[in-house]
XYZ file of C-alpha atoms in Angstrom:
189
model
C -24.708 8.139 -5.057
C -21.459 7.596 -6.898
C -20.707 4.003 -7.844
C -17.560 2.282 -9.040
C -17.633 0.502 -12.381
C -16.753 -3.165 -12.888
C -13.422 -2.535 -14.625
C -10.877 0.156 -13.711
C -11.477 3.883 -13.628
C -14.714 5.539 -14.588
C -14.573 7.192 -18.029
C -13.895 10.932 -17.938
C -17.167 11.633 -19.735
C -19.284 9.550 -17.323
C -18.880 11.671 -14.201
C -17.202 14.758 -12.880
C -14.090 14.184 -10.805
C -14.813 12.855 -7.323
C -13.545 15.015 -4.473
C -11.964 13.725 -1.291
C -15.100 14.726 0.621
C -17.384 12.835 -1.796
C -15.164 9.751 -1.651
C -15.185 9.852 2.169
C -18.999 9.659 2.073
C -19.158 6.620 -0.240
C -20.795 3.742 1.633
C -18.580 1.106 -0.012
C -15.253 2.945 -0.011
C -13.765 0.414 2.413
C -14.695 -2.523 0.179
C -11.843 -2.418 -2.285
C -12.130 0.877 -4.106
C -9.463 3.519 -4.523
C -9.701 7.113 -5.660
C -7.099 7.787 -8.349
C -6.864 11.317 -9.742
C -10.518 11.928 -8.930
C -11.755 8.640 -10.415
C -13.169 5.712 -8.427
C -11.261 2.488 -9.210
C -12.300 -1.016 -8.124
C -9.827 -3.368 -6.465
C -10.790 -7.043 -6.584
C -11.032 -9.301 -3.561
C -7.646 -10.907 -3.059
C -6.709 -14.583 -3.030
C -5.981 -16.623 0.080
C -2.287 -16.624 -0.878
C -2.291 -12.818 -0.906
C -3.934 -12.760 2.517
C -1.448 -15.247 3.977
C 1.532 -13.222 2.740
C -0.022 -10.020 4.149
C -0.537 -11.821 7.469
C 3.138 -12.795 7.542
C 4.143 -9.198 6.816
C 1.865 -7.930 9.582
C 3.483 -10.348 12.037
C 6.991 -9.245 11.053
C 6.117 -5.549 11.383
C 4.426 -6.201 14.733
C 7.521 -7.986 16.057
C 9.704 -5.107 14.842
C 7.455 -2.571 16.574
C 7.570 -4.575 19.814
C 11.391 -4.741 19.731
C 11.665 -0.997 19.128
C 8.938 -0.025 21.557
C 7.578 2.514 19.099
C 6.034 2.801 15.671
C 2.683 2.144 14.033
C 1.827 -0.615 11.574
C -1.321 -0.937 9.497
C -2.848 -3.172 6.860
C -4.692 -1.777 3.826
C -4.859 1.728 5.222
C -5.839 4.398 2.710
C -3.481 7.355 2.323
C -4.405 10.813 1.058
C -1.774 11.126 -1.657
C -3.193 14.115 -3.532
C -6.096 16.539 -3.236
C -6.572 18.143 -6.647
C -7.519 15.874 -8.211
C -8.011 13.690 -5.151
C -6.136 10.397 -4.790
C -6.666 7.939 -1.921
C -4.925 4.582 -2.146
C -2.694 2.563 0.089
C -0.285 -0.329 0.302
C -1.123 -3.735 1.698
C 0.994 -2.941 4.781
C 2.576 0.268 6.058
C 4.841 1.279 8.929
C 5.484 4.679 10.501
C 8.586 4.695 12.727
C 7.367 7.178 15.317
C 4.302 7.100 17.524
C 3.397 10.731 17.014
C -0.154 11.311 15.935
C -0.430 10.927 12.207
C -2.048 13.879 10.473
C -5.402 12.612 9.214
C -7.927 13.827 6.711
C -11.291 12.015 6.715
C -9.580 9.320 8.793
C -6.714 8.665 6.355
C -3.068 9.567 6.989
C -1.712 12.445 4.929
C 1.924 11.622 5.704
C 3.683 8.816 3.828
C 4.746 5.749 5.789
C 8.443 5.126 6.280
C 8.052 1.660 4.791
C 5.369 -0.142 2.841
C 4.686 -3.572 1.396
C 2.563 -4.177 -1.678
C 1.721 -7.794 -2.547
C 1.060 -8.844 -6.144
C -2.160 -10.834 -6.555
C -2.989 -12.831 -9.685
C -6.547 -11.456 -9.612
C -5.481 -7.811 -9.956
C -4.082 -6.333 -13.170
C -0.326 -5.832 -12.798
C -0.686 -2.339 -14.282
C -2.928 -1.384 -11.321
C -0.339 -2.692 -8.845
C 2.471 -0.780 -10.553
C 0.363 2.406 -10.691
C -0.084 2.124 -6.907
C 3.669 1.488 -6.454
C 4.494 4.574 -8.541
C 2.018 6.724 -6.602
C 3.401 5.543 -3.246
C 7.045 6.084 -4.232
C 6.229 9.567 -5.583
C 4.295 10.277 -2.353
C 7.543 9.787 -0.433
C 7.433 6.278 1.056
C 10.987 5.653 2.326
C 11.167 2.062 1.107
C 8.524 0.066 -0.701
C 8.815 -3.687 -1.038
C 6.779 -5.211 -3.883
C 6.249 -8.865 -2.965
C 5.497 -11.334 -5.775
C 4.306 -14.702 -4.405
C 4.280 -16.367 -7.840
C 7.980 -15.544 -8.382
C 8.828 -15.789 -4.666
C 10.777 -12.563 -4.993
C 10.676 -8.946 -3.815
C 11.430 -5.728 -5.712
C 12.684 -2.968 -3.422
C 11.988 0.667 -4.345
C 14.090 3.274 -2.519
C 13.534 6.503 -4.374
C 14.556 5.933 -7.994
C 16.632 2.830 -7.140
C 15.078 -0.610 -7.670
C 16.664 -3.824 -6.456
C 15.404 -7.419 -6.694
C 15.644 -9.965 -3.875
C 15.237 -13.702 -4.366
C 13.742 -16.165 -1.876
C 17.169 -16.903 -0.322
C 17.929 -13.193 0.292
C 17.233 -10.975 3.309
C 15.422 -7.626 3.265
C 17.104 -4.932 5.358
C 15.354 -1.784 6.561
C 18.640 0.147 6.453
C 18.411 3.750 7.608
C 14.644 3.820 6.933
C 13.790 1.024 9.415
C 16.943 0.521 11.500
C 17.155 -3.015 12.835
C 14.416 -4.403 10.599
C 15.443 -7.472 8.636
C 13.541 -10.463 7.345
C 14.267 -13.368 5.078
C 12.309 -13.199 1.855
C 11.354 -16.836 2.472
C 9.625 -15.764 5.729
C 7.137 -13.751 3.675
C 5.947 -16.959 2.020
C 6.101 -19.306 5.048
């Protein structure tokens, strides 16, 4: 059976590229491993701070969904971003504005979320976080908010535009998530 290595991606010479079907059969694929360009990549367990921030985000997205009466929110849901070579990764939190059935492949959505949150964790290399951000933005996520608990700030990615929000600022869903707004400080409460 295929196994993930301790650090990062498996060397190109160690194994052939892993297909989406092979990755779907891995017994530990739900325990913090991604598939990036056909290579299995470990993701470390996250800190309590990371989990608390993700919990706050989940609550905010749930409240937004309740107000709208539609939409789907998820935490740490894998997304099929590419097939050849296969890439399955996902943000810490995602939101799809409509309730239509998401197209799935091996249980993972194949359509990008309208909005996503990725939370920086001190235990994960920043280069891995930024690789995931780049993949998600290129996949077509409408707005991606990169939350940094250590800086108490958020970087917003809307297409090629990047904007930074400080703890006293408010995030606004704009035309991607109409009516969604939250204080940056609420993410860290």
